[in-house]
Amino acid sequence: MENLIALLVAAPLLGAAVLLCGGRRLDKAGHVIGTVLAFASFGVGLALFSDMLGRSGEDRAMHQHLFSWIPVGGFQADVAFQLDQLSMTFVLLITGVGSLIHLYSMGYMAHDERKRRFFGYLNLFLAAMLILVIADNYLLLYVGWEGVGLASYLLIGFWQHKPSAATAAKKAFLVNRVGDMGLSIAIMLMFTTFGTFAFGDVLAATGETSEGKLTAIGLMLLLAACGKSAQVPLQSWLGDAMEGPTPVSALIHAATMVTAGVYLITRSGAIFNGAPDAQLAVVIVGAVTLLFGAIVGCAKDDIKKALAGSTMSQIGYMILAAGLGPIGYAFAIMHLVTHGFFKAGLFLGAGSVMHGMNDEVDMRKYGGLRKYMPVTFVTFGLGYLAIIGFPGLSGFWSKDKIIEAAFAYDDGIRGWIFGGVALLGAGITAFYMTRVMLMTFFGEKRWQPDAEGHEPHPHESPKSMTIPMIVLAFGSVFAGGLFSLNESFVKWLEPVTSFEHPHPVISVPAITGATMVVLLIGVAIAWFMYGKRPVPVTAPRGSVLTRAARRDLLQDDFNHVVLVRGGEHLTRSLVYVDHTLVDGVVNGTAAGVGGLSGRLRKLQNGYARSYAVSMLGGTAVLVAATLLMRAV
């Protein structure tokens, strides 16, 4: 079965090549080709998964070596794939949810003239993400990492006729390049430290490496993760990425790009286990980001941007868990998978709402849509209950485990701090998601005719869109419970990630009870503000914090002042130094040489009497000097 691993990548890669190079002759069938090949990759993944289940826990890893990529002396880079329990989890999530998004896109993009190219980009995205998670070495992982960045740039800016979409794509690309520098530096440090890029060799040698080197590598890997997973301080691109078509938002924000950083940290667990300072930095970044994204999500009226803030926050939970080490790795991946179901369902539900509302994204212009879109309402509602951690649904089983692990970070103040942050985030999540639910599906209708006098006529989406939403809703409800049954998911990952049972500073029932209390408080506050009161069509001015949250807590303002303005001042300073100092030295030297040459040239005037006088003067000086020396 190892020989089938390459087919995982080959199917969507073939689709991308055919659809992007086949020309207009494939316009009518392009969407079908792209979707069939995505499902083909999923089918291969299921076959490999079935074979893996038939093996013992320690013998489940599969390898496939294709060819030597760069064999130069001691520098050996191979194109080889590794499929173990961790990468298999990502393969099934990427191809499964990705295939459903392809199917949904057939209805959503039905009237787009460039849908063939769109499906080609989707296939390219799947292929790059699969390379990232099944590569057996960091250098090949970097190829997939950059491929995901390229494909996301193409998809976010797909409607490039909109200046906002073109700007958002460029912003995502540039911000991610900062994180990519971290990954490239980490790979260089690995080669100079270990002499190899292979996961097995690098991770096995960490016990013989100094903590300082592991910390440096870990911090660079964290920088890379911050870029791809939109974590502080490289989070500013995520909200703007909503300019792409809604299926892109579901693909990027649920199962693929934003989870790459979580995969990188978890895969590199041995490095972080040997670098406590880097591990603490991971936990801090996750804790800060989960609050940052949640607060931003509370103030957004754009339904997709509210969900984008939610994604940032939920990925923060995963990063926090990954930073906790063996007590958190499995829970980080478990929440990643359950999040893939309910967040993809929420984004596809948002797209369904937009489909029935003439692409309107402002929730203040919705209201009462549950009457017109019952399937969307139910599936979106189940995703909502899952993400807030309603008892029994997927988010309850995965996010609550992260909260427990955060309280078990250590026996001192850190456990209370990070556990408290995770608990507070759960309450804020309940607030902003209830707000989204109430503003969209409850209350009186608030939509109005557009500038041309056309009033929206909300209606349910076609089956090609609702069927994927229903399938994802089942995952939102049942996945977490199945994973938690007899700790099946933890046992599945344990041979790869290792696992230690967390021991929180307070009892697990107390943590569960506290989580339910903050959840109810968040729901109650949202109901009081948006359920009992009429929702104004125009947003009120709000508090200082609300206004800041609407502007993404001033992240773009900060970047503009510190980076853009700072870069401008640095550039002006360098230009000034170049003009005054560098040019001054060069031009001054030239002028000095020219001036001295002009004066020396006057001594060569061609007159014999001048030369005789010069000779006489020189002789007199020599005679005087000689007499003076003798006298002394």
XYZ file of C-alpha atoms in Angstrom:
632
model
C 0.000 0.000 0.000
C 2.979 2.327 0.459
C 3.109 2.785 -3.311
C -0.293 4.487 -3.213
C 0.891 7.398 -1.048
C 2.046 9.424 -4.042
C -1.422 9.095 -5.589
C -2.756 11.297 -2.783
C -0.864 14.205 -4.308
C -0.923 13.042 -7.923
C -4.719 13.230 -8.318
C -5.248 16.916 -7.366
C -1.928 17.873 -8.958
C -3.083 16.326 -12.238
C -6.357 18.220 -11.910
C -4.526 21.508 -11.405
C -2.297 20.877 -14.448
C -5.195 19.880 -16.705
C -7.537 22.666 -15.654
C -4.953 25.457 -15.707
C -3.291 24.387 -18.952
C -6.211 22.839 -20.817
C -7.694 26.086 -22.058
C -11.298 27.099 -22.667
C -12.203 23.722 -24.157
C -12.556 22.490 -20.564
C -14.763 25.321 -19.345
C -17.906 23.210 -19.323
C -16.377 20.166 -17.613
C -13.621 21.749 -15.514
C -15.577 21.875 -12.280
C -16.516 18.202 -12.643
C -12.910 17.157 -13.324
C -11.606 19.085 -10.313
C -14.252 17.664 -7.978
C -13.837 14.057 -9.176
C -10.065 14.196 -8.687
C -10.487 15.679 -5.197
C -12.784 12.783 -4.269
C -10.305 10.376 -5.886
C -7.607 11.621 -3.515
C -10.025 11.134 -0.622
C -10.693 7.578 -1.817
C -6.966 6.818 -1.830
C -6.743 8.260 1.678
C -9.550 5.975 2.875
C -7.816 2.935 1.354
C -4.545 3.799 3.103
C -6.410 4.460 6.347
C -8.081 1.064 6.159
C -4.705 -0.610 5.620
C -3.186 1.365 8.512
C -5.961 0.254 10.875
C -5.058 -3.359 10.129
C -1.541 -2.873 11.509
C -0.294 -2.700 15.079
C 0.225 0.739 16.624
C 4.002 0.699 16.289
C 3.954 -0.598 12.710
C 1.522 1.857 11.170
C 4.004 4.290 9.667
C 4.403 3.957 5.887
C 7.160 5.388 3.693
C 7.532 5.917 -0.027
C 10.783 7.162 -1.566
C 10.306 8.611 -5.050
C 13.736 9.985 -5.996
C 16.789 11.836 -4.715
C 16.102 15.497 -5.189
C 19.431 17.194 -4.367
C 22.260 14.679 -3.781
C 25.331 16.931 -3.446
C 28.076 15.636 -1.159
C 26.822 15.695 2.398
C 23.690 17.605 1.324
C 21.023 14.983 0.701
C 17.406 16.011 0.016
C 14.864 13.408 -1.070
C 11.356 13.501 -2.422
C 9.923 10.964 -0.006
C 6.621 10.648 1.804
C 5.808 9.515 5.335
C 2.323 8.480 6.362
C 1.791 7.897 10.065
C -1.146 8.481 12.400
C -0.582 12.255 12.538
C -0.246 12.800 8.797
C -3.108 10.369 8.097
C -5.394 12.470 10.300
C -4.566 15.520 8.216
C -4.881 13.619 4.931
C -8.434 12.518 5.715
C -9.395 15.987 6.930
C -7.860 17.815 3.973
C -9.216 15.505 1.282
C -12.570 14.860 2.986
C -13.517 18.429 3.836
C -11.733 19.662 0.709
C -13.835 17.370 -1.490
C -17.040 18.590 0.148
C -15.942 22.180 -0.499
C -15.328 21.261 -4.149
C -18.863 19.858 -4.351
C -20.293 22.962 -2.671
C -18.363 25.172 -5.112
C -20.093 23.529 -8.065
C -23.290 25.272 -6.982
C -21.743 28.401 -5.506
C -19.573 29.190 -8.552
C -22.040 27.883 -11.152
C -22.415 31.250 -12.886
C -18.791 32.380 -12.670
C -17.172 32.553 -16.105
C -13.773 31.570 -14.691
C -14.873 28.583 -12.607
C -12.519 26.212 -14.473
C -9.558 28.242 -13.268
C -11.085 28.397 -9.778
C -11.273 24.613 -9.544
C -7.738 24.382 -10.859
C -6.577 26.590 -8.007
C -8.566 24.486 -5.507
C -6.838 21.337 -6.773
C -3.458 23.053 -6.570
C -4.212 24.031 -2.981
C -5.091 20.443 -2.028
C -1.943 19.082 -3.670
C 0.318 21.582 -1.894
C -1.304 20.963 1.487
C -0.964 17.209 1.060
C 2.744 17.557 0.233
C 3.120 19.617 3.399
C 1.618 16.989 5.704
C 3.021 13.784 4.160
C 6.587 14.969 3.457
C 9.150 12.974 5.425
C 11.597 15.877 5.736
C 11.498 19.578 6.474
C 12.816 20.668 3.077
C 10.019 18.913 1.177
C 7.565 20.230 3.775
C 8.833 23.692 2.819
C 7.869 23.021 -0.810
C 4.287 22.288 0.239
C 4.399 25.254 2.639
C 5.243 27.638 -0.205
C 2.788 25.947 -2.545
C -0.012 26.582 -0.067
C 1.055 30.234 0.105
C 0.948 30.553 -3.684
C -2.425 28.836 -4.026
C -3.946 30.931 -1.242
C -2.718 34.086 -2.996
C -4.421 32.977 -6.207
C -7.673 32.010 -4.449
C -7.985 35.031 -2.144
C -7.423 37.326 -5.114
C -9.538 35.249 -7.508
C -11.924 38.152 -8.072
C -9.009 40.466 -8.815
C -11.303 42.921 -10.578
C -12.130 44.059 -7.041
C -9.255 46.198 -5.712
C -10.012 44.979 -2.179
C -9.512 41.348 -3.255
C -6.240 42.088 -5.039
C -4.975 44.001 -1.991
C -6.049 41.222 0.399
C -4.227 38.587 -1.668
C -1.050 40.640 -1.711
C -1.313 41.284 2.018
C -1.723 37.582 2.806
C 1.219 36.734 0.562
C 3.572 39.321 2.082
C 2.675 38.645 5.717
C 3.192 34.933 5.149
C 6.603 35.599 3.648
C 7.686 36.894 7.053
C 6.716 33.604 8.637
C 8.304 31.678 5.778
C 11.633 33.307 6.579
C 11.334 31.737 10.030
C 10.849 28.273 8.533
C 13.753 28.693 6.099
C 16.083 29.822 8.913
C 14.919 26.890 11.073
C 15.730 24.460 8.260
C 19.192 25.997 7.848
C 19.812 25.677 11.586
C 18.681 22.047 11.467
C 21.129 21.206 8.696
C 24.065 22.900 10.419
C 23.118 21.225 13.730
C 22.024 17.747 12.655
C 23.382 17.465 9.093
C 19.981 16.335 7.803
C 16.405 17.463 7.162
C 14.630 14.126 7.721
C 12.046 14.122 10.520
C 13.271 10.817 11.942
C 16.920 11.854 12.134
C 16.303 15.398 13.385
C 13.781 14.507 16.080
C 15.787 11.497 17.266
C 18.908 13.643 17.785
C 17.291 16.378 19.876
C 18.299 14.692 23.121
C 21.971 15.174 22.214
C 21.606 18.859 21.255
C 22.044 21.903 23.468
C 18.953 23.668 24.728
C 20.107 26.935 23.159
C 20.141 25.497 19.639
C 16.771 23.825 20.135
C 15.332 27.101 21.437
C 16.569 28.976 18.366
C 15.076 26.372 16.029
C 11.829 26.280 18.027
C 11.387 30.059 17.939
C 11.907 30.114 14.169
C 9.344 27.325 13.757
C 6.942 29.337 15.912
C 7.445 32.375 13.667
C 6.566 30.200 10.673
C 3.465 28.902 12.451
C 2.370 32.452 13.312
C 2.367 33.349 9.627
C 0.427 30.367 8.272
C -1.945 30.041 11.247
C -2.584 33.800 11.623
C -1.287 34.083 15.164
C -0.098 37.250 16.875
C 1.878 39.143 15.584
C 1.303 37.900 11.995
C -2.499 37.697 12.164
C -3.463 40.774 10.164
C -4.023 38.983 6.835
C -6.786 36.638 7.979
C -9.759 39.028 8.082
C -8.932 40.535 4.694
C -8.732 37.033 3.199
C -12.571 37.036 3.308
C -12.442 38.924 0.007
C -12.090 35.594 -1.761
C -15.110 33.442 -2.699
C -16.747 31.825 0.348
C -15.569 28.268 -0.512
C -12.030 29.652 -0.293
C -12.761 30.978 3.177
C -13.992 27.524 4.225
C -10.971 25.788 2.696
C -8.380 28.151 4.165
C -10.011 28.695 7.554
C -11.185 25.175 8.368
C -9.122 22.251 7.188
C -6.027 23.488 5.429
C -3.844 26.565 5.486
C -4.480 27.884 8.996
C -3.900 24.436 10.495
C -0.434 24.114 8.955
C 1.215 25.897 11.882
C -0.417 23.517 14.380
C 0.854 20.568 12.346
C 4.385 22.016 12.208
C 4.618 22.508 15.975
C 3.090 19.115 16.783
C 5.302 17.318 14.265
C 8.336 19.057 15.806
C 7.277 18.185 19.346
C 10.655 16.678 20.280
C 12.339 20.010 19.495
C 9.942 21.958 21.708
C 10.098 19.360 24.471
C 13.830 20.052 24.692
C 13.358 23.845 24.632
C 11.111 24.960 27.518
C 11.509 28.649 26.661
C 10.324 28.102 23.077
C 7.478 25.965 24.407
C 6.410 28.755 26.768
C 6.515 31.205 23.849
C 4.108 28.926 21.940
C 1.675 28.877 24.865
C 1.820 32.674 25.232
C 1.201 33.249 21.519
C -1.773 30.870 21.575
C -3.271 32.450 24.706
C -2.923 36.009 23.396
C -4.332 35.099 19.987
C -7.361 33.209 21.289
C -8.434 36.342 23.188
C -7.435 38.681 20.349
C -9.515 36.821 17.752
C -12.484 36.403 20.088
C -12.628 40.114 20.885
C -12.412 41.005 17.187
C -15.212 38.556 16.398
C -17.495 40.302 18.904
C -17.586 43.565 16.933
C -17.786 42.469 13.288
C -21.028 42.967 11.362
C -19.627 41.198 8.279
C -20.636 37.558 8.828
C -17.486 36.177 7.181
C -15.168 38.466 9.126
C -16.884 37.511 12.377
C -16.142 33.885 11.527
C -12.575 34.837 10.579
C -12.051 36.293 14.058
C -13.467 33.040 15.408
C -10.958 31.030 13.362
C -8.082 33.087 14.703
C -9.319 32.425 18.232
C -9.869 28.679 17.763
C -6.453 28.226 16.167
C -5.138 30.057 19.236
C -6.617 27.269 21.367
C -4.801 24.698 19.226
C -1.471 26.544 19.382
C -1.843 26.896 23.155
C -2.480 23.159 23.472
C 0.463 22.311 21.212
C 2.698 24.441 23.456
C 1.693 22.399 26.504
C 3.732 19.459 25.270
C 2.680 15.806 25.707
C -0.382 16.778 27.753
C -1.694 18.912 24.906
C -0.517 17.605 21.500
C -3.357 15.118 21.035
C -5.992 17.619 22.183
C -4.629 20.263 19.790
C -5.075 17.882 16.853
C -8.438 16.663 18.125
C -9.763 20.227 18.264
C -8.222 20.872 14.857
C -10.268 18.027 13.360
C -13.549 18.895 15.080
C -12.969 22.549 14.144
C -12.530 21.437 10.553
C -16.092 20.089 10.598
C -17.958 22.867 12.367
C -15.983 25.817 11.008
C -16.225 24.573 7.416
C -19.962 24.101 7.999
C -20.278 27.620 9.403
C -18.471 29.181 6.458
C -20.476 27.199 3.939
C -23.607 28.232 5.845
C -22.513 31.863 5.603
C -22.032 31.367 1.877
C -25.511 29.891 1.634
C -26.932 32.949 3.385
C -25.041 35.226 1.017
C -26.297 33.169 -1.940
C -29.882 33.866 -0.885
C -29.229 37.515 0.005
C -27.635 38.820 -3.199
C -24.118 38.470 -1.713
C -24.933 40.755 1.217
C -22.499 40.141 4.118
C -23.755 42.708 6.648
C -25.633 40.824 9.387
C -27.487 44.001 10.314
C -29.317 43.593 7.001
C -30.396 39.992 7.686
C -32.878 38.918 10.371
C -35.478 36.133 10.477
C -33.766 33.998 7.807
C -34.606 30.729 9.587
C -38.058 30.911 7.959
C -36.638 31.143 4.447
C -33.556 28.896 4.729
C -34.434 25.988 7.062
C -31.600 23.644 6.037
C -29.025 26.392 6.309
C -30.484 27.403 9.684
C -30.296 23.878 11.137
C -26.816 23.061 9.827
C -25.421 26.468 10.780
C -27.101 26.131 14.178
C -25.454 22.768 14.843
C -22.080 24.273 13.927
C -22.833 27.135 16.312
C -23.645 24.760 19.175
C -20.490 22.767 18.446
C -18.139 25.744 18.467
C -19.472 27.195 21.721
C -18.987 23.807 23.410
C -22.584 22.758 23.935
C -22.568 19.502 25.955
C -22.317 16.406 23.781
C -21.310 18.140 20.547
C -17.825 18.056 19.057
C -16.487 21.319 20.492
C -17.460 20.237 23.996
C -15.175 17.199 23.804
C -12.179 18.893 22.192
C -12.084 22.473 23.486
C -12.878 21.492 27.067
C -9.928 19.095 27.016
C -7.673 21.993 26.021
C -9.019 24.047 28.924
C -8.289 21.161 31.294
C -4.768 20.783 29.898
C -4.177 24.540 30.249
C -5.055 24.329 33.950
C -2.527 21.485 34.180
C 0.357 23.472 32.621
C 2.202 23.346 35.936
C 1.419 23.338 39.630
C 2.012 27.061 39.998
C 0.620 30.326 38.749
C 1.007 29.472 35.050
C -1.708 26.845 35.201
C -4.148 29.345 36.688
C -3.211 32.072 34.183
C -3.446 30.026 30.990
C -6.391 27.995 32.243
C -8.192 31.222 33.101
C -7.458 32.660 29.652
C -8.802 29.529 27.947
C -11.901 29.645 30.153
C -12.490 33.334 29.416
C -12.135 32.637 25.697
C -14.912 30.057 25.928
C -17.279 32.671 27.372
C -16.412 35.233 24.695
C -16.863 32.563 22.011
C -20.373 31.857 23.291
C -21.148 35.591 23.129
C -19.975 36.393 19.614
C -21.318 33.206 18.032
C -24.717 33.715 19.673
C -24.601 37.259 18.330
C -24.009 35.918 14.803
C -26.858 33.416 15.190
C -29.351 35.966 16.493
C -28.517 38.700 13.984
C -28.749 36.312 11.049
C -31.622 33.930 11.735
C -33.806 35.543 14.417
C -35.733 38.758 14.876
C -37.520 40.745 12.206
C -36.256 41.038 8.663
C -34.011 44.055 8.154
C -33.021 43.765 4.497
C -33.695 46.685 2.204
C -33.614 47.325 -1.541
C -30.165 48.020 -2.971
C -29.144 51.149 -4.867
C -30.883 49.851 -8.012
C -34.112 49.090 -6.151
C -33.674 45.297 -6.078
C -34.801 43.722 -2.811
C -33.272 40.385 -1.749
C -35.516 37.333 -1.928
C -33.925 34.864 0.503
C -34.276 31.217 -0.465
C -32.682 27.895 0.297
C -29.549 26.963 -1.631
C -29.413 24.107 -4.178
C -28.609 20.555 -3.078
C -25.033 20.771 -4.330
C -24.540 23.327 -1.534
C -26.802 21.933 1.180
C -25.560 18.313 1.007
C -21.973 19.220 2.027
C -23.424 21.378 4.814
C -25.473 18.430 6.109
C -22.457 16.093 6.046
C -20.346 18.626 7.953
C -23.169 19.101 10.450
C -23.022 15.380 11.265
C -19.300 15.771 11.951
C -20.014 18.803 14.116
C -22.379 16.729 16.229
C -20.749 13.292 16.462
C -16.997 13.548 15.713
C -15.911 14.734 19.154
C -17.873 12.068 20.980
C -16.487 9.300 18.770
C -12.936 10.555 19.293
C -13.411 10.636 23.069
C -14.925 7.168 23.304
C -12.351 5.096 25.252
C -9.817 7.844 24.441
C -9.658 6.440 20.910
C -8.200 9.560 19.301
C -5.531 9.988 21.980
C -4.499 6.346 21.632
C -4.448 6.719 17.843
C -1.944 9.603 17.983
C 0.080 8.479 20.995
C 2.766 6.530 19.057
C 3.599 9.714 17.127
C 2.945 12.615 19.487
C 3.312 10.873 22.886
C 0.740 11.575 25.576
C 0.603 12.286 29.287
C -2.647 12.607 31.203
C -3.071 16.197 32.431
C -3.502 16.832 36.132
C -5.220 20.241 36.464
C -4.714 22.463 39.495
C -8.463 22.106 40.140
C -10.729 19.122 39.596
C -12.056 18.257 36.141
C -15.738 18.479 37.227
C -15.052 21.982 38.580
C -13.493 23.007 35.261
C -16.436 21.559 33.318
C -18.894 23.354 35.589
C -17.034 26.652 35.272
C -16.962 26.265 31.476
C -20.716 25.728 31.374
C -21.252 28.792 33.575
C -19.183 31.127 31.381
C -20.869 29.631 28.304
C -24.307 30.453 29.677
C -23.184 33.937 30.698
C -21.911 34.612 27.175
C -25.149 33.352 25.597
C -27.265 35.357 28.063
C -25.410 38.615 27.410
C -25.746 38.151 23.654
C -29.472 37.351 24.014
C -30.021 40.462 26.126
C -28.184 42.686 23.626
C -29.358 41.188 20.320
C -32.326 38.937 21.083
C -34.538 41.019 23.317
C -33.682 44.317 21.674
C -34.187 45.357 18.051
C -30.957 45.258 16.046
C -30.330 48.675 14.449
C -29.549 48.585 10.736
C -26.766 51.101 11.309
C -24.190 50.086 13.898
C -24.098 52.360 16.963
C -20.864 54.150 17.760
C -20.078 51.863 20.692
C -17.366 51.994 23.319
C -13.681 52.610 22.699
C -13.022 48.860 22.834
C -15.853 48.177 20.379
C -14.525 50.728 17.918
C -11.035 49.297 18.257
C -12.348 45.754 17.731
C -14.143 46.845 14.559
C -10.718 47.912 13.325
C -9.201 44.555 14.313
C -7.821 45.990 17.574
C -5.776 48.431 15.514
C -3.509 45.720 14.127
C -3.306 47.402 10.719
C -2.740 50.777 12.363
C 0.103 49.283 14.385
C 1.632 47.683 11.288
C 1.298 50.945 9.385
C 2.974 53.020 12.087
C 5.682 50.551 13.051
C 6.402 48.798 9.768
C 5.201 51.035 6.923
C 6.054 54.391 8.470
C 9.077 52.892 10.166
C 10.225 51.509 6.837
C 9.708 54.866 5.174
C 11.777 56.633 7.843
C 14.476 53.976 7.616
C 14.551 54.350 3.831
C 14.814 58.148 4.082
C 17.602 57.800 6.643
C 19.513 55.408 4.413
C 19.054 57.744 1.438
C 20.326 60.662 3.543
C 23.355 58.664 4.682
C 23.993 57.622 1.095
C 23.779 61.180 -0.222
C 25.677 62.877 2.559
C 28.177 60.359 3.876
C 28.795 57.855 1.084
C 28.465 60.295 -1.796
C 30.290 62.928 0.295
C 33.308 60.662 0.803
C 33.391 59.603 -2.846
C 32.832 63.085 -4.259
C 35.153 64.676 -1.671
C 37.958 62.265 -2.551
C 37.508 63.013 -6.228
C 37.478 66.767 -5.622
C 40.593 66.539 -3.407
C 42.510 64.552 -5.988
C 41.387 66.936 -8.714
C 42.378 70.018 -6.686
C 45.784 68.607 -5.763
C 46.404 67.614 -9.369
C 45.555 71.132 -10.522
C 48.065 72.645 -8.093
C 50.820 70.159 -8.935
C 50.244 70.785 -12.596
C 51.356 74.433 -12.124
C 54.861 73.214 -11.289
C 55.185 71.764 -14.780
C 54.953 75.023 -16.786
C 57.659 74.366 -19.407
C 59.928 77.345 -18.482
C 63.650 76.548 -17.886
C 64.078 79.478 -15.478
C 61.308 78.109 -13.237
C 62.965 74.714 -13.141
C 66.380 76.376 -12.351
C 64.829 78.310 -9.472
C 63.231 75.110 -8.161
C 66.580 73.304 -8.353
C 68.351 76.160 -6.595
C 65.714 76.265 -3.870
C 65.962 72.521 -3.361
C 69.748 72.676 -3.161
C 69.566 75.477 -0.604
C 67.174 73.451 1.535
C 69.466 70.401 1.430
C 72.577 72.463 2.332
C 70.754 74.155 5.221
C 69.526 70.824 6.530
C 73.025 69.316 6.362
C 74.639 72.242 8.241
C 71.915 72.082 10.863
C 72.487 68.382 11.447
C 76.250 68.875 11.879
C 75.710 71.756 14.329
C 73.472 69.599 16.472
